Tab-separated table of C-alpha atoms in Angstrom:
chain	number	residue	atom	x	y	z
A	149	MET	CA	116.859	117.510	56.814
A	150	SER	CA	116.455	114.065	58.388
A	151	THR	CA	119.501	111.949	59.132
A	152	HIS	CA	119.376	108.157	58.936
A	153	VAL	CA	121.610	105.854	60.955
A	154	THR	CA	121.205	102.177	61.759
A	155	THR	CA	121.559	100.270	65.015
A	156	PRO	CA	120.858	96.659	65.994
A	157	ILE	CA	119.241	97.737	69.273
A	158	LEU	CA	117.582	101.006	70.231
A	159	ILE	CA	116.865	101.663	73.922
A	160	ALA	CA	114.525	104.585	74.538
A	161	GLY	CA	115.067	105.945	78.033
A	162	GLY	CA	118.258	106.295	80.034
A	163	GLY	CA	116.738	106.235	83.507
A	164	PRO	CA	116.789	103.298	85.928
A	165	ALA	CA	114.949	100.930	83.562
A	166	GLY	CA	117.114	101.816	80.584
A	167	ILE	CA	120.456	101.389	82.325
A	168	ALA	CA	119.143	98.191	83.944
A	169	ILE	CA	119.481	96.498	80.556
A	170	LEU	CA	123.170	97.372	80.428
A	171	LEU	CA	123.711	96.384	84.056
A	172	ALA	CA	121.937	93.068	83.578
A	173	ALA	CA	124.151	92.394	80.569
A	174	SER	CA	127.243	93.300	82.577
A	175	ARG	CA	126.337	90.939	85.396
A	176	ILE	CA	126.155	87.964	83.051
A	177	GLY	CA	129.313	88.965	81.171
A	178	GLN	CA	127.569	90.089	77.971
A	179	LEU	CA	127.937	93.867	78.050
A	180	PRO	CA	131.058	94.077	75.822
A	181	GLN	CA	129.438	91.812	73.220
A	182	LEU	CA	126.197	93.776	73.362
A	183	LEU	CA	127.956	97.113	72.839
A	184	ASP	CA	130.217	95.695	70.130
A	185	ALA	CA	127.125	94.526	68.268
A	186	GLY	CA	125.696	98.030	68.532
A	187	VAL	CA	123.326	99.779	70.942
A	188	THR	CA	121.854	103.259	70.616
A	189	LEU	CA	120.594	104.632	73.934
A	190	VAL	CA	118.290	107.652	73.645
A	191	GLU	CA	117.687	109.872	76.670
A	192	GLN	CA	115.855	113.190	76.670
A	193	GLY	CA	117.865	114.521	79.612
A	194	GLY	CA	121.500	115.511	79.677
A	195	THR	CA	122.757	112.384	81.463
A	196	ILE	CA	121.757	108.788	82.114
A	197	GLY	CA	121.226	107.181	85.500
A	198	SER	CA	118.565	108.154	87.993
A	199	GLY	CA	115.955	109.740	85.767
A	200	MET	CA	113.315	111.302	88.038
A	201	LEU	CA	114.146	109.139	91.048
A	202	GLY	CA	115.822	111.857	93.095
A	203	ARG	CA	112.774	114.127	93.144
A	204	TYR	CA	110.861	111.968	95.623
A	205	VAL	CA	110.983	112.749	99.343
A	206	ILE	CA	110.556	109.171	100.566
A	207	ASN	CA	112.735	106.173	101.313
A	208	SER	CA	113.369	103.202	99.090
A	209	ASP	CA	111.302	100.046	99.218
A	210	SER	CA	114.413	97.876	98.986
A	211	ALA	CA	117.376	97.254	101.230
A	212	ALA	CA	120.426	99.437	100.718
A	213	GLU	CA	122.639	96.422	100.072
A	214	THR	CA	120.590	95.346	97.035
A	215	PHE	CA	121.610	98.444	95.107
A	216	VAL	CA	125.335	97.798	95.258
A	217	ASP	CA	124.913	94.142	94.284
A	218	ALA	CA	124.727	95.332	90.669
A	219	ILE	CA	128.404	96.267	90.746
A	220	THR	CA	129.781	93.851	93.334
A	221	ALA	CA	132.131	91.369	91.617
A	222	ASN	CA	130.889	92.695	88.287
A	223	PRO	CA	132.758	91.216	85.286
A	224	VAL	CA	133.157	94.743	83.861
A	225	PRO	CA	136.192	96.249	85.666
A	226	GLU	CA	134.976	99.847	85.427
A	227	LEU	CA	131.779	98.915	87.258
A	228	ALA	CA	133.506	96.615	89.755
A	229	ARG	CA	135.823	99.460	90.796
A	230	LEU	CA	132.818	101.438	91.994
A	231	THR	CA	132.641	99.162	95.041
A	232	HIS	CA	135.368	101.359	96.541
A	233	HIS	CA	133.536	104.607	95.851
A	234	PRO	CA	132.746	106.466	99.128
A	235	LEU	CA	129.053	106.652	98.237
A	236	VAL	CA	128.900	102.915	97.616
A	237	GLU	CA	130.664	102.181	100.901
A	238	MET	CA	128.159	104.390	102.708
A	239	ILE	CA	125.222	102.645	101.045
A	240	ARG	CA	126.600	99.214	101.886
A	241	SER	CA	126.957	100.216	105.535
A	242	HIS	CA	123.153	100.521	105.721
A	243	GLY	CA	122.750	96.799	105.083
A	244	ARG	CA	119.090	95.831	104.989
A	245	GLN	CA	117.839	99.292	105.886
A	246	PRO	CA	116.103	101.493	103.291
A	247	LEU	CA	117.696	104.595	101.808
A	248	PRO	CA	116.337	108.018	100.914
A	249	LEU	CA	115.615	107.936	97.204
A	250	ARG	CA	117.815	110.992	96.661
A	251	ILE	CA	120.805	108.873	97.779
A	252	VAL	CA	119.735	106.046	95.498
A	253	ALA	CA	119.541	108.615	92.696
A	254	ASP	CA	123.081	109.804	93.440
A	255	PHE	CA	124.295	106.208	93.199
A	256	LEU	CA	122.516	105.597	89.894
A	257	ASP	CA	123.996	108.811	88.514
A	258	VAL	CA	127.486	107.586	89.405
A	259	VAL	CA	126.728	104.302	87.646
A	260	GLY	CA	125.356	106.269	84.704
A	261	GLN	CA	128.606	108.230	84.398
A	262	VAL	CA	130.606	104.998	84.204
A	263	LEU	CA	128.222	103.483	81.664
A	264	THR	CA	128.536	106.641	79.573
A	265	GLU	CA	132.311	106.158	79.430
A	266	ILE	CA	131.904	102.464	78.611
A	267	ILE	CA	129.524	103.204	75.744
A	268	ALA	CA	131.931	105.821	74.377
A	269	ALA	CA	134.675	103.188	74.278
A	270	HIS	CA	132.642	101.029	71.880
A	271	PRO	CA	132.452	102.642	68.425
A	272	ALA	CA	129.478	100.519	67.350
A	273	SER	CA	127.330	102.003	70.125
A	274	ARG	CA	126.348	105.544	70.963
A	275	LEU	CA	124.510	107.587	73.567
A	276	LEU	CA	122.114	110.279	72.373
A	277	THR	CA	121.295	112.640	75.234
A	278	GLY	CA	118.961	115.531	74.667
A	279	TRP	CA	116.785	113.482	72.317
A	280	ARG	CA	113.397	111.815	72.730
A	281	LEU	CA	111.700	109.061	70.763
A	282	GLU	CA	108.392	110.189	69.276
A	283	THR	CA	107.307	107.581	66.714
A	284	LEU	CA	108.121	104.010	65.737
A	285	ARG	CA	107.163	102.777	62.275
A	286	GLN	CA	107.482	99.190	61.130
A	287	GLN	CA	109.532	98.566	58.021
A	288	ALA	CA	108.878	95.934	55.396
A	289	ASP	CA	112.033	94.044	56.364
A	290	GLY	CA	110.999	93.803	60.022
A	291	HIS	CA	113.132	96.701	61.270
A	292	TRP	CA	111.806	99.845	62.952
A	293	LEU	CA	112.176	103.434	61.820
A	294	ALA	CA	112.489	105.559	64.956
A	295	ASP	CA	111.723	109.263	64.673
A	296	LEU	CA	113.698	111.283	67.226
A	297	ALA	CA	113.234	114.928	68.175
A	298	ALA	CA	115.702	117.135	70.023
A	299	THR	CA	114.453	118.269	73.412
A	300	ARG	CA	115.729	121.755	72.553
A	301	GLY	CA	115.310	123.268	69.151
A	302	ALA	CA	113.671	121.825	66.048
A	303	HIS	CA	116.296	119.262	65.087
A	304	ARG	CA	115.165	115.770	64.157
A	305	GLN	CA	116.823	112.549	63.127
A	306	GLN	CA	115.752	109.042	62.224
A	307	VAL	CA	117.285	105.776	63.332
A	308	VAL	CA	116.634	102.382	61.767
A	309	ALA	CA	116.724	99.754	64.514
A	310	GLY	CA	116.615	95.977	64.386
A	311	LYS	CA	115.015	95.839	67.819
A	312	VAL	CA	113.545	98.476	70.107
A	313	VAL	CA	113.017	98.474	73.860
A	314	LEU	CA	110.992	101.196	75.570
A	315	ALA	CA	112.082	102.214	79.073
A	316	LEU	CA	110.270	105.521	79.258
A	317	GLY	CA	108.872	105.511	82.756
A	318	ALA	CA	105.292	106.203	83.789
A	319	CYS	CA	103.034	109.054	84.781
A	320	GLN	CA	99.692	109.867	86.400
A	321	PRO	CA	97.589	111.498	83.683
A	322	GLN	CA	95.035	114.001	84.921
A	323	ALA	CA	92.529	112.754	82.344
A	324	ARG	CA	91.977	109.490	84.179
A	325	LEU	CA	90.417	111.338	87.103
A	326	TYR	CA	87.536	112.265	84.785
A	327	THR	CA	86.901	108.677	83.681
A	328	GLU	CA	87.809	106.231	86.457
A	329	ASN	CA	85.138	105.773	89.089
A	330	VAL	CA	85.636	105.840	92.837
A	331	ALA	CA	82.436	104.925	94.698
A	332	SER	CA	80.528	104.842	91.396
A	333	ARG	CA	81.583	108.262	90.137
A	334	PRO	CA	84.740	109.973	88.870
A	335	LEU	CA	86.720	112.322	91.094
A	336	LEU	CA	86.725	115.134	88.548
A	337	PRO	CA	85.178	117.575	88.007
A	338	ARG	CA	83.243	117.035	91.262
A	339	TYR	CA	86.244	117.584	93.537
A	340	GLU	CA	88.070	120.165	91.431
A	341	GLY	CA	90.496	122.164	93.580
A	342	ARG	CA	90.670	119.500	96.285
A	343	ILE	CA	92.717	116.770	94.562
A	344	VAL	CA	96.455	116.118	94.591
A	345	GLN	CA	97.820	113.032	92.867
A	346	SER	CA	100.355	111.008	94.844
A	347	ASP	CA	103.161	111.618	92.365
A	348	ALA	CA	102.854	115.360	93.001
A	349	LEU	CA	102.510	114.982	96.765
A	350	LEU	CA	105.688	112.902	97.015
A	351	ALA	CA	107.739	115.541	95.184
A	352	PRO	CA	109.620	118.223	97.174
A	353	GLU	CA	106.917	120.847	96.644
A	354	GLY	CA	104.085	118.407	97.351
A	355	VAL	CA	103.435	119.215	100.997
A	356	HIS	CA	103.627	122.942	100.239
A	357	THR	CA	100.913	122.435	97.606
A	358	LEU	CA	98.778	120.533	100.085
A	359	ARG	CA	99.245	123.157	102.816
A	360	ALA	CA	98.180	125.892	100.393
A	361	MET	CA	95.098	123.877	99.468
A	362	LEU	CA	94.191	123.524	103.159
A	363	ALA	CA	94.845	127.152	104.093
A	364	GLY	CA	92.115	128.267	106.468
A	365	CYS	CA	91.139	124.708	107.509
A	366	GLU	CA	91.687	124.433	111.252
A	367	ASN	CA	91.220	120.652	111.474
A	368	PRO	CA	91.448	119.450	107.877
A	369	ARG	CA	90.042	116.121	106.786
A	370	ILE	CA	92.207	114.354	104.230
A	371	THR	CA	91.272	111.203	102.349
A	372	ILE	CA	93.895	109.086	100.594
A	373	ILE	CA	92.521	106.808	97.894
A	374	GLY	CA	94.580	103.665	97.366
A	375	GLY	CA	96.006	100.716	99.225
A	376	ALA	CA	99.413	100.241	97.653
A	377	SER	CA	102.840	101.694	98.370
A	378	SER	CA	102.249	105.242	97.163
A	379	ALA	CA	99.108	105.534	99.291
A	380	LEU	CA	100.941	104.476	102.446
A	381	SER	CA	103.907	106.656	101.462
A	382	SER	CA	101.551	109.612	101.069
A	383	ALA	CA	100.152	108.978	104.537
A	384	ASN	CA	103.658	108.811	105.970
A	385	VAL	CA	104.649	112.103	104.337
A	386	ILE	CA	101.513	113.873	105.606
A	387	LEU	CA	102.026	112.561	109.136
A	388	ARG	CA	105.719	113.442	109.042
A	389	ASP	CA	105.552	116.922	107.532
A	390	MET	CA	102.201	118.283	108.670
A	391	GLY	CA	101.141	115.904	111.398
A	392	GLU	CA	100.528	118.770	113.821
A	393	GLN	CA	97.516	119.772	111.713
A	394	ILE	CA	95.919	116.337	111.665
A	395	ALA	CA	93.398	115.590	114.397
A	396	PRO	CA	92.685	111.999	115.472
A	397	GLY	CA	90.729	110.179	112.784
A	398	HIS	CA	90.968	113.005	110.257
A	399	LEU	CA	93.319	111.154	107.879
A	400	THR	CA	91.558	108.308	106.071
A	401	LEU	CA	93.075	105.592	103.895
A	402	LEU	CA	90.349	104.516	101.508
A	403	HIS	CA	91.224	101.249	99.773
A	404	GLN	CA	89.506	98.548	97.779
A	405	SER	CA	92.022	95.712	97.846
A	406	ARG	CA	93.293	94.333	101.125
A	407	LEU	CA	96.557	95.676	102.518
A	408	LYS	CA	99.271	93.139	101.724
A	409	LEU	CA	102.495	92.937	103.725
A	410	PHE	CA	105.798	91.686	102.373
A	411	TYR	CA	107.666	89.065	104.403
A	412	ARG	CA	110.844	87.190	103.585
A	413	THR	CA	109.340	83.897	104.747
A	414	ALA	CA	105.952	82.551	105.750
A	415	GLU	CA	107.436	81.690	109.134
A	416	GLU	CA	108.339	85.343	109.767
A	417	ALA	CA	104.813	86.378	108.840
A	418	GLN	CA	103.230	83.804	111.120
A	419	ALA	CA	105.536	84.797	113.975
A	420	ASP	CA	104.153	88.342	113.668
A	421	GLY	CA	100.611	87.049	113.653
A	422	TYR	CA	100.109	87.932	109.980
A	423	ALA	CA	98.117	85.269	108.191
A	424	ASP	CA	96.466	87.134	105.311
A	425	PHE	CA	98.130	85.061	102.600
A	426	SER	CA	97.857	81.651	100.970
A	427	ALA	CA	100.298	79.258	99.348
A	428	ASN	CA	99.719	81.077	96.062
A	429	ASP	CA	101.095	84.278	97.625
A	430	ILE	CA	104.462	82.648	98.397
A	431	CYS	CA	107.098	82.899	95.665
A	432	PRO	CA	108.351	79.380	94.826
A	433	VAL	CA	111.835	80.742	94.061
A	434	SER	CA	112.531	83.217	96.873
A	435	GLN	CA	109.899	82.059	99.400
A	436	PHE	CA	108.928	85.710	99.821
A	437	VAL	CA	105.352	86.389	100.893
A	438	HIS	CA	103.581	88.898	98.634
A	439	ARG	CA	106.742	89.368	96.596
A	440	PHE	CA	104.868	91.496	94.054
A	441	GLY	CA	102.863	94.342	95.532
A	442	GLY	CA	103.580	93.560	99.173
A	443	LEU	CA	104.174	96.660	101.286
A	444	ARG	CA	107.767	97.079	102.433
A	445	TYR	CA	109.730	99.138	104.939
A	446	ASP	CA	108.107	102.485	105.807
A	447	SER	CA	104.821	101.644	104.072
A	448	ARG	CA	104.765	98.238	105.699
A	449	ASN	CA	105.439	99.682	109.148
A	450	LEU	CA	102.498	102.038	108.846
A	451	ALA	CA	100.253	99.258	107.550
A	452	MET	CA	101.253	97.111	110.524
A	453	ARG	CA	100.054	99.896	112.827
A	454	LEU	CA	96.756	100.044	110.965
A	455	LEU	CA	96.313	96.267	111.148
A	456	GLY	CA	97.683	95.808	114.660
A	457	ILE	CA	100.319	93.346	113.470
A	458	ALA	CA	103.144	92.264	115.807
A	459	GLY	CA	101.918	94.551	118.561
A	460	ALA	CA	102.560	97.699	116.517
A	461	PRO	CA	101.052	100.725	118.303
A	462	PRO	CA	98.065	102.335	116.548
A	463	GLU	CA	98.337	105.674	114.763
A	464	PRO	CA	95.306	107.592	116.109
A	465	ARG	CA	95.319	110.208	113.349
A	466	LEU	CA	94.975	107.591	110.585
A	467	HIS	CA	92.256	105.041	110.005
A	468	ALA	CA	91.582	102.716	107.086
A	469	LEU	CA	88.265	102.123	105.379
A	470	ARG	CA	87.836	99.396	102.806
A	471	MET	CA	85.451	100.046	99.935
A	472	THR	CA	82.713	97.505	99.333
A	473	PRO	CA	79.565	97.528	97.180
A	474	ASP	CA	77.577	98.019	100.393
A	475	ASN	CA	79.199	101.266	101.570
A	476	THR	CA	79.177	103.365	98.399
A	477	ALA	CA	76.949	106.060	99.928
A	478	ARG	CA	79.211	106.285	102.969
A	479	ILE	CA	82.293	106.660	100.767
A	480	GLN	CA	80.640	109.348	98.684
A	481	ASP	CA	79.738	111.277	101.832
A	482	LEU	CA	83.304	110.903	103.127
A	483	LEU	CA	84.731	112.322	99.905
A	484	ASP	CA	82.173	115.127	99.810
A	485	HIS	CA	83.278	116.270	103.275
A	486	SER	CA	87.028	115.910	102.653
A	487	ASP	CA	89.088	119.081	102.516
A	488	ALA	CA	91.735	117.363	100.404
A	489	ILE	CA	91.836	114.122	98.445
A	490	ILE	CA	95.081	112.333	97.571
A	491	ALA	CA	94.549	110.179	94.486
A	492	CYS	CA	96.833	107.138	94.387
A	493	LEU	CA	95.223	105.355	91.457
A	494	GLY	CA	98.373	104.016	89.875
A	495	TYR	CA	100.518	104.902	86.898
A	496	SER	CA	100.225	104.664	83.140
A	497	PRO	CA	103.312	103.893	81.042
A	498	ARG	CA	104.645	106.692	78.898
A	499	ARG	CA	104.122	105.719	75.321
A	500	VAL	CA	105.198	106.608	71.826
A	501	ARG	CA	103.259	106.339	68.596
A	502	VAL	CA	103.635	102.871	67.091
A	503	GLN	CA	102.766	102.632	63.402
A	504	ALA	CA	102.434	99.919	60.788
A	505	THR	CA	104.374	100.033	57.514
A	506	ASN	CA	101.623	102.145	55.945
A	507	GLY	CA	101.912	104.782	58.664
A	508	GLN	CA	98.625	103.863	60.325
A	509	PRO	CA	98.605	103.477	64.138
A	510	ILE	CA	98.877	99.938	65.463
A	511	ALA	CA	96.065	99.252	67.935
A	512	LEU	CA	97.590	98.034	71.215
A	513	ALA	CA	96.175	95.861	73.958
A	514	ALA	CA	97.014	98.659	76.406
A	515	ASP	CA	94.499	100.885	74.627
A	516	GLN	CA	91.690	98.675	75.922
A	517	PRO	CA	90.246	98.573	79.460
A	518	GLN	CA	92.272	96.123	81.580
A	519	GLY	CA	94.737	95.750	78.706
A	520	ALA	CA	98.370	94.813	79.377
A	521	LEU	CA	101.207	96.706	77.738
A	522	THR	CA	103.518	93.707	77.346
A	523	GLY	CA	103.369	89.939	77.250
A	524	ALA	CA	105.303	87.177	78.977
A	525	HIS	CA	108.524	88.013	77.116
A	526	CYS	CA	108.175	91.795	77.482
A	527	GLY	CA	107.044	92.271	73.892
A	528	ILE	CA	104.485	95.037	73.387
A	529	LEU	CA	101.070	93.495	72.756
A	530	ASP	CA	98.879	94.380	69.817
A	531	GLN	CA	95.111	94.572	70.137
A	532	ALA	CA	94.801	90.830	69.526
A	533	GLY	CA	97.179	90.084	72.401
A	534	HIS	CA	100.144	89.085	70.223
A	535	GLU	CA	103.626	90.386	70.971
A	536	ILE	CA	104.797	92.800	68.295
A	537	ARG	CA	107.972	91.549	66.726
A	538	ALA	CA	111.222	93.166	67.894
A	539	CYS	CA	109.474	95.782	70.045
A	540	SER	CA	109.687	95.450	73.831
A	541	ALA	CA	109.058	97.494	76.950
A	542	LEU	CA	110.526	97.151	80.408
A	543	ALA	CA	109.465	97.482	83.995
A	544	TRP	CA	106.381	99.615	83.832
A	545	PRO	CA	102.751	99.108	84.758
A	546	ARG	CA	100.557	96.731	82.820
A	547	ALA	CA	103.701	94.861	81.816
A	548	SER	CA	102.434	91.901	83.791
A	549	GLY	CA	98.792	92.728	83.353
A	550	HIS	CA	98.629	93.729	87.030
A	551	ARG	CA	95.792	96.165	87.520
A	552	GLY	CA	94.970	98.684	90.193
A	553	PRO	CA	91.820	98.534	92.303
A	554	TRP	CA	90.088	101.253	90.242
A	555	GLY	CA	91.289	100.086	86.848
A	556	GLY	CA	94.574	101.980	87.107
A	557	SER	CA	97.915	100.301	86.741
A	558	GLN	CA	100.139	99.638	89.716
A	559	LEU	CA	103.783	98.749	89.915
A	560	PRO	CA	103.721	95.143	91.060
A	561	TRP	CA	107.014	95.398	92.917
A	562	ALA	CA	106.329	98.353	95.140
A	563	GLY	CA	102.768	99.504	94.883
A	564	GLN	CA	102.456	102.622	92.821
A	565	GLN	CA	105.757	104.398	93.046
A	566	PRO	CA	106.864	105.300	89.544
A	567	VAL	CA	110.448	105.069	90.644
A	568	VAL	CA	110.878	102.343	93.207
A	569	MET	CA	110.861	99.722	90.459
A	570	ALA	CA	114.427	100.845	89.773
A	571	GLU	CA	115.544	99.310	93.043
A	572	ARG	CA	114.709	95.799	91.933
A	573	HIS	CA	116.267	95.848	88.493
A	574	TRP	CA	119.105	93.904	90.018
A	575	GLY	CA	120.362	92.496	93.292
A	576	LYS	CA	119.455	89.879	95.861
A	577	ASP	CA	115.772	90.659	95.678
A	578	THR	CA	114.574	87.976	93.288
A	579	GLY	CA	111.464	90.016	92.831
A	580	ALA	CA	113.508	91.928	90.276
A	581	TYR	CA	111.350	92.378	87.226
A	582	PRO	CA	113.596	93.742	84.505
A	583	ALA	CA	116.706	91.878	85.576
A	584	THR	CA	114.958	88.527	85.463
A	585	CYS	CA	111.974	89.055	83.183
A	586	GLY	CA	113.113	91.911	81.002
A	587	PRO	CA	116.740	92.261	79.918
A	588	ARG	CA	117.482	88.544	79.846
A	589	PRO	CA	114.752	87.565	77.372
A	590	PHE	CA	115.487	90.744	75.451
A	591	LEU	CA	119.209	90.051	75.366
A	592	ALA	CA	118.580	86.446	74.443
A	593	ARG	CA	116.571	87.602	71.419
A	594	ALA	CA	119.031	90.361	70.502
A	595	SER	CA	121.294	88.006	68.591
A	596	THR	CA	118.480	86.252	66.751
A	597	PRO	CA	117.437	87.282	63.224
A	598	VAL	CA	114.767	89.964	63.053
C-alpha cells in the first residue's frame, strides 16, 4: 500500500550535490529556517555525504583549503565545530595542494554525519536513506507527486512536494558509444572488446581491467579520446600504474577541442608563456583564466608537458593529436591499430521520469541533440526551452548547456569527472556552480508560492 506524506522541498540525492544545498544554506545563515519549513532528502545509499566520490583513484581538481571553507566560521555551531576535527586540520595543512579524492570523500562523510544529526533535530524535515526517486508527476495545484522505491525489497511510498531538486549525479551510458561519432563513425561495435570508459578506468579496478585487456601485448598502443580533465587524468593513471609497459609515443591523447589551462590570473598565464585565451576566457568576478573547463593540478601539469608550457619537460610516452576534418582517415587508422581505447566522451545526468498531470511523459530539452538539462535558474527545461515550474537540478552536465567535443556532456568545472564538481560546491573558488548558481536561486524561490 502506498503512503503519502507532504514536504515543501524534496531533494533527490544525498551525495556532494545534494548536501551542497544544505551547506550553502548554512553558510548564509538559512539552514535552520529551511529545515523548519520542511525538507525531505532522499538518498538510495545508507548515508549521505560523499556519494561515489571515494571510488576514484585520482586527486582533486581543487585546493585542499577550499573544502574546509564550507565549515569555517559557519553560522551553524555543529558544522563550525568540525574545524577542530583531526581530518579537517590535516586537510587544511595541505593549503593549495590537491587531495586524493578518497580523503575528500572521508571529509564529506564526516560532514554528512553532522548534517544527518541536524536534520533529525528538526521535526519538519526528514532523511530517507535506502530510497530512490523513480517518477515525478505534476499535480493540478502545481505540486509534484514523487514515487519512491526502496533500494531493497518491494516497498514503495509517495511524497507530495512543493518543489523538487534533482542531485542524482551522472554516468557514462554504454549506449552512447553506438551513436556518437568519432572520426565519422561510432566506436561500437567496431572496437568491441578494446574500449574502457574513463569512469571505469579511474575506479580502483580500472587499471586491472586495462591490463587484462592488454594481456599478450608486448608494446601496447593506447588511445585516449578526449581533451578534458578525465582524459588527462586517465593518461596520468596509465603512466603512473602501468608506465613500464608504455613505449615512447604509444600513448595518444586524441582531442577535438584545444587543451585549456586554468590560471588564477592572466598575468600568471603570460608569465608561463601561455597565451591561448582571450578576454572572454577571463572571469570578470574572480579573474580566473578558463574558470570553467580549464585543466587544473595533475591534469594541468601533464597538459603543460604536452604543450611545452613554462619549460615543462616533455613526456616521451605521450603525444597529443588534435582531430580536424582533414585528418579523419589518419584518426580512423590510429583507432584501428590501437590495442585499447579509453573513451572520455563526457557524462550524462542521471534522470527520473517526469510526467504531466495526465501521466504522460514531459518532453525535455535534454532529450534533444545539444539540449541542456537546466536553464539559467537551474530549472529543468521542457522541450520548448522553458523551465518547468518548481523542478530543478543541480551541478550536472548540460546544466549550463556546455557540450563535449563529440556531442557528449562535460562538467564545466573540471572536465569530465563525475565527482570533482563536488569540490566547487562551496569555498574560495568562485567557479562554484551549485553554491552560486544552484542553491541560492533555489533557496530564494523556496519561500515563494508554488
